[in-house]
PDB file of C-alpha atoms in Angstrom:
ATOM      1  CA  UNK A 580     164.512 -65.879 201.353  1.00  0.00           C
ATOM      2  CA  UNK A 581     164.557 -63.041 198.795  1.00  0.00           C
ATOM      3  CA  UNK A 582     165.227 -59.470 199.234  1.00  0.00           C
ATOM      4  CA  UNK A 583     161.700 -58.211 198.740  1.00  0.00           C
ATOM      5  CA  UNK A 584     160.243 -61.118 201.100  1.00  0.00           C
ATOM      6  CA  UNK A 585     162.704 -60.502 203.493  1.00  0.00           C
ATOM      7  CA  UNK A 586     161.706 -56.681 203.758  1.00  0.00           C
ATOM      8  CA  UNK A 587     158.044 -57.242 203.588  1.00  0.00           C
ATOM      9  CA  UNK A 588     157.987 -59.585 206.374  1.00  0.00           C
ATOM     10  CA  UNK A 589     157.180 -62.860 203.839  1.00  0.00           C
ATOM     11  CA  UNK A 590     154.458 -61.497 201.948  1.00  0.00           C
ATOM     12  CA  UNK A 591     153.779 -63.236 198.882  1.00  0.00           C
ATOM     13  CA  UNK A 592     152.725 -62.087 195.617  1.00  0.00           C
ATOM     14  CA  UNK A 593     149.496 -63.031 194.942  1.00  0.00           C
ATOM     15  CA  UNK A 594     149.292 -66.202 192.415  1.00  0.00           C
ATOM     16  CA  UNK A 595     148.301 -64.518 189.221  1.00  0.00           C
ATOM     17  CA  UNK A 596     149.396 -60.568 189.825  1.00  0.00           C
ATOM     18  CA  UNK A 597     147.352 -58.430 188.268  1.00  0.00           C
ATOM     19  CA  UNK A 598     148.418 -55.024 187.620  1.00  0.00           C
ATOM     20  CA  UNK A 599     147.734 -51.937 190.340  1.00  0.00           C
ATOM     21  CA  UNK A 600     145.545 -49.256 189.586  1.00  0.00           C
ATOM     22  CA  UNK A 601     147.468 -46.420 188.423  1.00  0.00           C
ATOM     23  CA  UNK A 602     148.678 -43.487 190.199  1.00  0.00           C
ATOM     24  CA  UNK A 603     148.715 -39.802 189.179  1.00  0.00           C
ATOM     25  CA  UNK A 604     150.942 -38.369 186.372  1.00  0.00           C
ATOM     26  CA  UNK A 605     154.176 -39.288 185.491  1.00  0.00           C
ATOM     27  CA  UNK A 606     157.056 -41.358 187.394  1.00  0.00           C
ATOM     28  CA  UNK A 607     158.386 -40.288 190.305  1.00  0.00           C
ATOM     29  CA  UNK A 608     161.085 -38.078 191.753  1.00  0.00           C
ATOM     30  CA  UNK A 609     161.596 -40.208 194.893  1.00  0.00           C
ATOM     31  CA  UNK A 610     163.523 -37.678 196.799  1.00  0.00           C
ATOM     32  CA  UNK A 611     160.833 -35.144 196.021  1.00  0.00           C
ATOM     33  CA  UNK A 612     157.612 -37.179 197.933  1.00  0.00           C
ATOM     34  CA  UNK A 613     156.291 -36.879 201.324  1.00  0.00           C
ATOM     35  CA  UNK A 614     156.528 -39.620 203.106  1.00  0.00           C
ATOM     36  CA  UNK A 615     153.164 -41.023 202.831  1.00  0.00           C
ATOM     37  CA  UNK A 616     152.713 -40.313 199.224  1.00  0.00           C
ATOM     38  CA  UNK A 617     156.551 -42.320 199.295  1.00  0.00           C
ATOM     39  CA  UNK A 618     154.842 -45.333 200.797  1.00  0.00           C
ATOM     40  CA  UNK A 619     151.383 -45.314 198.513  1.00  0.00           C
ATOM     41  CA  UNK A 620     154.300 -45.274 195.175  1.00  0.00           C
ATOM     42  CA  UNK A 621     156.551 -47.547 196.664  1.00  0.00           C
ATOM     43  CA  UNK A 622     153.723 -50.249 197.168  1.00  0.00           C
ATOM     44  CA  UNK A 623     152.293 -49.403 193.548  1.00  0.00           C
ATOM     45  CA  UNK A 624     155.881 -50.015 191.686  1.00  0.00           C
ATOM     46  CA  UNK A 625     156.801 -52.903 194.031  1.00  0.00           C
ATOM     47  CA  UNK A 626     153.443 -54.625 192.766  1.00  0.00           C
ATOM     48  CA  UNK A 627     153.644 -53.608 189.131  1.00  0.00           C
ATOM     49  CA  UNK A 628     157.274 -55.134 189.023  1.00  0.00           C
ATOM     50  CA  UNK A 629     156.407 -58.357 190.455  1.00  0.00           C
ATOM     51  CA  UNK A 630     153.546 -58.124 187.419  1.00  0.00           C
ATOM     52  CA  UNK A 631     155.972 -56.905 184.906  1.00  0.00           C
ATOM     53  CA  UNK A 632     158.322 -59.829 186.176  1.00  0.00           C
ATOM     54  CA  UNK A 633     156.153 -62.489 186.093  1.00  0.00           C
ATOM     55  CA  UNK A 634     154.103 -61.739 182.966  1.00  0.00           C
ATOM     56  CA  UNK A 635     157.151 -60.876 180.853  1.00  0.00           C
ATOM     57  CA  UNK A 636     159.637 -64.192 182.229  1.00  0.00           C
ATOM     58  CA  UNK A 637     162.031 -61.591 183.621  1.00  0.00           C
ATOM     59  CA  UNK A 638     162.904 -62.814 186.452  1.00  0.00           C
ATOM     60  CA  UNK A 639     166.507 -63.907 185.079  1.00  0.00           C
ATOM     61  CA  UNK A 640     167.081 -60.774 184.613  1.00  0.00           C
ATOM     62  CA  UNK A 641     165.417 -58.575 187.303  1.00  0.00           C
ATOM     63  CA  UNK A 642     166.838 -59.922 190.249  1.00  0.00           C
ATOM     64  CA  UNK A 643     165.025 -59.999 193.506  1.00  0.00           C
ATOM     65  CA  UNK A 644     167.442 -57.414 195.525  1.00  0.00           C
ATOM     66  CA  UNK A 645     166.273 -54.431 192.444  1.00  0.00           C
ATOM     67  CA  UNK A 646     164.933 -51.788 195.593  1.00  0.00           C
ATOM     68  CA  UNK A 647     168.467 -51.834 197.073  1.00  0.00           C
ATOM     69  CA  UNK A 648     169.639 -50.370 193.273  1.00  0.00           C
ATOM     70  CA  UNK A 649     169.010 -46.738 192.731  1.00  0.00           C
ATOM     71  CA  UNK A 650     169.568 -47.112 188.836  1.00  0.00           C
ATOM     72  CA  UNK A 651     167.046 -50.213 188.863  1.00  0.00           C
ATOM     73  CA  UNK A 652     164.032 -48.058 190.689  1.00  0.00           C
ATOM     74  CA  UNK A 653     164.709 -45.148 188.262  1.00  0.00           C
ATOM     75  CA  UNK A 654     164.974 -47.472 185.562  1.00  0.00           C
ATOM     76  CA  UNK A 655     161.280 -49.489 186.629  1.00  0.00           C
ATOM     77  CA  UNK A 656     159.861 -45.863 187.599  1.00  0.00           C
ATOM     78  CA  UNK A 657     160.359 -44.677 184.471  1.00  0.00           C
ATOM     79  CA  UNK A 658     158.869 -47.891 182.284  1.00  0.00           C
ATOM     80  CA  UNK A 659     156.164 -48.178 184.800  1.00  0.00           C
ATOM     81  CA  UNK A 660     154.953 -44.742 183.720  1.00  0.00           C
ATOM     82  CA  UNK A 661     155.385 -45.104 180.219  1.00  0.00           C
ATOM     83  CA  UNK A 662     153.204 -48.260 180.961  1.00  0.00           C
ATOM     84  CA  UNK A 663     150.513 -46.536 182.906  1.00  0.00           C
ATOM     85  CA  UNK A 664     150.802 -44.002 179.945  1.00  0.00           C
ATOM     86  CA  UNK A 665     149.845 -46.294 177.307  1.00  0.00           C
ATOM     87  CA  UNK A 666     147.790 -48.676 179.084  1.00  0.00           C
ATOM     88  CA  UNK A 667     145.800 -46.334 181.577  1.00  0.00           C
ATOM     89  CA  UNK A 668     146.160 -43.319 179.533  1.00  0.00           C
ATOM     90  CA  UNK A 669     143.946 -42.299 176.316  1.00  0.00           C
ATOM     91  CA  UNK A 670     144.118 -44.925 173.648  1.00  0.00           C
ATOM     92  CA  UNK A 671     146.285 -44.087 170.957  1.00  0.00           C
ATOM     93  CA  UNK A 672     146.286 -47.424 168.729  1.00  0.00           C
ATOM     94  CA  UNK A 673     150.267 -47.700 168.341  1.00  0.00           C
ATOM     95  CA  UNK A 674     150.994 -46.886 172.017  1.00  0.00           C
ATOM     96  CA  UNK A 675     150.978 -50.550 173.137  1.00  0.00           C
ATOM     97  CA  UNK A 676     153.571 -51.841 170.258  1.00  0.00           C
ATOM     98  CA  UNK A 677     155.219 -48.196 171.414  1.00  0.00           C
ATOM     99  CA  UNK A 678     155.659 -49.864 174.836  1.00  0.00           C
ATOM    100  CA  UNK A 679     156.584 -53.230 173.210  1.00  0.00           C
ATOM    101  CA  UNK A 680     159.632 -51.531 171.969  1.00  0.00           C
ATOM    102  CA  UNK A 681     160.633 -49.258 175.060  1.00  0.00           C
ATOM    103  CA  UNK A 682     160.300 -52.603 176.897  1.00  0.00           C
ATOM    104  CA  UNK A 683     162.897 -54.050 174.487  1.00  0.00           C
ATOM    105  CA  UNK A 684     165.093 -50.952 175.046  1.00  0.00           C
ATOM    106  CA  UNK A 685     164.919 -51.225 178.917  1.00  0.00           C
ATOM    107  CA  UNK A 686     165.610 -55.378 178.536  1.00  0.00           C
ATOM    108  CA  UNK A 687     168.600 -54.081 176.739  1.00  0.00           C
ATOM    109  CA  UNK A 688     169.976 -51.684 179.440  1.00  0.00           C
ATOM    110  CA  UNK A 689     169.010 -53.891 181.811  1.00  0.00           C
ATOM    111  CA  UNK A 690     171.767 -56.633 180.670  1.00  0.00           C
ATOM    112  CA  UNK A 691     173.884 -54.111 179.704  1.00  0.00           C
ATOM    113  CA  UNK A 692     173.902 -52.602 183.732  1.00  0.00           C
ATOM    114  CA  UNK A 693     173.371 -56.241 185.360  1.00  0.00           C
ATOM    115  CA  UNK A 694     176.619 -57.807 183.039  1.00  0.00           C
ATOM    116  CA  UNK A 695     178.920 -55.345 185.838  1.00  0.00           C
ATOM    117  CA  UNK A 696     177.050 -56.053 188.811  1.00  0.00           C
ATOM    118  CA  UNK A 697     177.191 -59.146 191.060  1.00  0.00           C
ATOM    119  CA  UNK A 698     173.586 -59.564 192.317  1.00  0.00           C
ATOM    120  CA  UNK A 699     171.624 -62.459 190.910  1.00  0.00           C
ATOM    121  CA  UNK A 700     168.302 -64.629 191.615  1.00  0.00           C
ATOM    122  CA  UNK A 701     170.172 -65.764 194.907  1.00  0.00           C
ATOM    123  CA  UNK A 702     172.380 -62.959 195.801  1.00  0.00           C
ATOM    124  CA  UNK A 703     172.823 -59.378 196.845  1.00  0.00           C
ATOM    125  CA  UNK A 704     175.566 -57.302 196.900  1.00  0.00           C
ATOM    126  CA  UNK A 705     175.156 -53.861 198.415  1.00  0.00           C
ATOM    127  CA  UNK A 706     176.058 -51.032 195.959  1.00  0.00           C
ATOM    128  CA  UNK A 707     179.415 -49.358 195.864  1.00  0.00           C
ATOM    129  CA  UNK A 708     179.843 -45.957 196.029  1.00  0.00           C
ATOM    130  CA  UNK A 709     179.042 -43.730 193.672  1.00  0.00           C
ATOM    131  CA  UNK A 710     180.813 -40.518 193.820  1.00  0.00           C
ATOM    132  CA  UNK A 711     184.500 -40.823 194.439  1.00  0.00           C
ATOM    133  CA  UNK A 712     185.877 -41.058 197.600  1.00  0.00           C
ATOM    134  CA  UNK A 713     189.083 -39.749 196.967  1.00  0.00           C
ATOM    135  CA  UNK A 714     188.673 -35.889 198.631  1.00  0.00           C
ATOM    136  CA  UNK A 715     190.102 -33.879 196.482  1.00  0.00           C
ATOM    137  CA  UNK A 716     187.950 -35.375 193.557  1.00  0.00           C
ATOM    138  CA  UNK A 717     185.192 -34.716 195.387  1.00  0.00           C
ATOM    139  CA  UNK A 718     185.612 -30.815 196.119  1.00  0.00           C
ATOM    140  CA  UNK A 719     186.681 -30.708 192.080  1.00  0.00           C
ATOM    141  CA  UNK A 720     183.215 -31.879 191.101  1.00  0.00           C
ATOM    142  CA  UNK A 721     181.431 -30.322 194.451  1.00  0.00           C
ATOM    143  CA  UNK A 722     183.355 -26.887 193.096  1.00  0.00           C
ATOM    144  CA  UNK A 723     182.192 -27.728 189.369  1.00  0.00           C
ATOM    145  CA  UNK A 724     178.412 -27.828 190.251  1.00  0.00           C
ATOM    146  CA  UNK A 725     178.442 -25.347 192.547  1.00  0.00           C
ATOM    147  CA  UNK A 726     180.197 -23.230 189.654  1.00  0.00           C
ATOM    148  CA  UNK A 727     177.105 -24.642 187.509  1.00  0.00           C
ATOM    149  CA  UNK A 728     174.689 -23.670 189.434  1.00  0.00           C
ATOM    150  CA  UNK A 729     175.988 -19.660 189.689  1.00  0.00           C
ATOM    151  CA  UNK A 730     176.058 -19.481 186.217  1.00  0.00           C
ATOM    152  CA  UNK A 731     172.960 -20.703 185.190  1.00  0.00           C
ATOM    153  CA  UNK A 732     171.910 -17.957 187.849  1.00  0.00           C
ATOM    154  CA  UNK A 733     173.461 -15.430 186.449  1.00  0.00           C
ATOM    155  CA  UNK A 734     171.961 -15.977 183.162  1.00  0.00           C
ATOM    156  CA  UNK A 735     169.146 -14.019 181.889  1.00  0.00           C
ATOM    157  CA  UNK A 736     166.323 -15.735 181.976  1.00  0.00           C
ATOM    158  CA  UNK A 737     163.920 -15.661 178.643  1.00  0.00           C
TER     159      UNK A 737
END
């Protein structure tokens, strides 16, 4: 059973996806949403993947486990919007090829972030940490934003 079956309680994908309808403006800042606006997104992306999967062969490379990866929902947040952009947006006559190509450019940060990780079509790994655990590299960089942050307070705004 795959990730996204497992957490959807075997729910299949329907046999030719079709894209959702889109959602308002651009992607998502996912810690941002209430809850319920979480869920309505969530469902949207989840469906426009499988489409994005299936209709582009890129399942190789998308592995089934992508919700558990932070980097992979930014990364499909982010192309999903361009996509509803160009697709459900105005109509310029280059913005589909302009897609085309930031397609190619995800495809190719894609490989580049999947070559270090050790999920694939049958197999999840749960991600590592990403800050360091060590303590006192964590109060350096805790100390370094929170110096950050008072200085671009302190600034004079324009």
């Amino acid at each position: 059973m795959d990730y996204i079956t497992g957490i959807t309680g075997g729910i299949q994908p329907p046999a030719n996806p079709t894209p959702p309808p889109p959602s308002d403006g651009p992607a998502p800042i996912w810690a941002e949403l209430a809850p319920t606006d979480a869920v309505v997104r969530w469902d949207e992306l989840e469906v426009w993947v499988r489409w994005l999967v299936e209709r582009f062969r890129l399942g190789p490379l998308i592995p089934p486990c992508w919700p558990a990866h932070g980097w992979a929902v930014e990364e499909l947040s982010a192309l999903h919007a361009a996509w509803n952009g160009v697709y459900r947006g105005p109509g310029f006559p280059d913005g589909p090829p302009g897609w085309m190509n930031v397609l190619a450019q995800f495809v190719g940060r894609i490989r580049t972030i999947w070559a270090d990780q050790v999920c694939g079509q049958y197999q999840h790994e749960e991600p590592g940490q990403s800050w360091p655990s060590d303590p006192v590299i964590t109060r350096v960089t805790t100390d370094l934003i929170a110096k950050d942050l008072r200085l671009r307070e302190a600034s004079p705004r324009e």
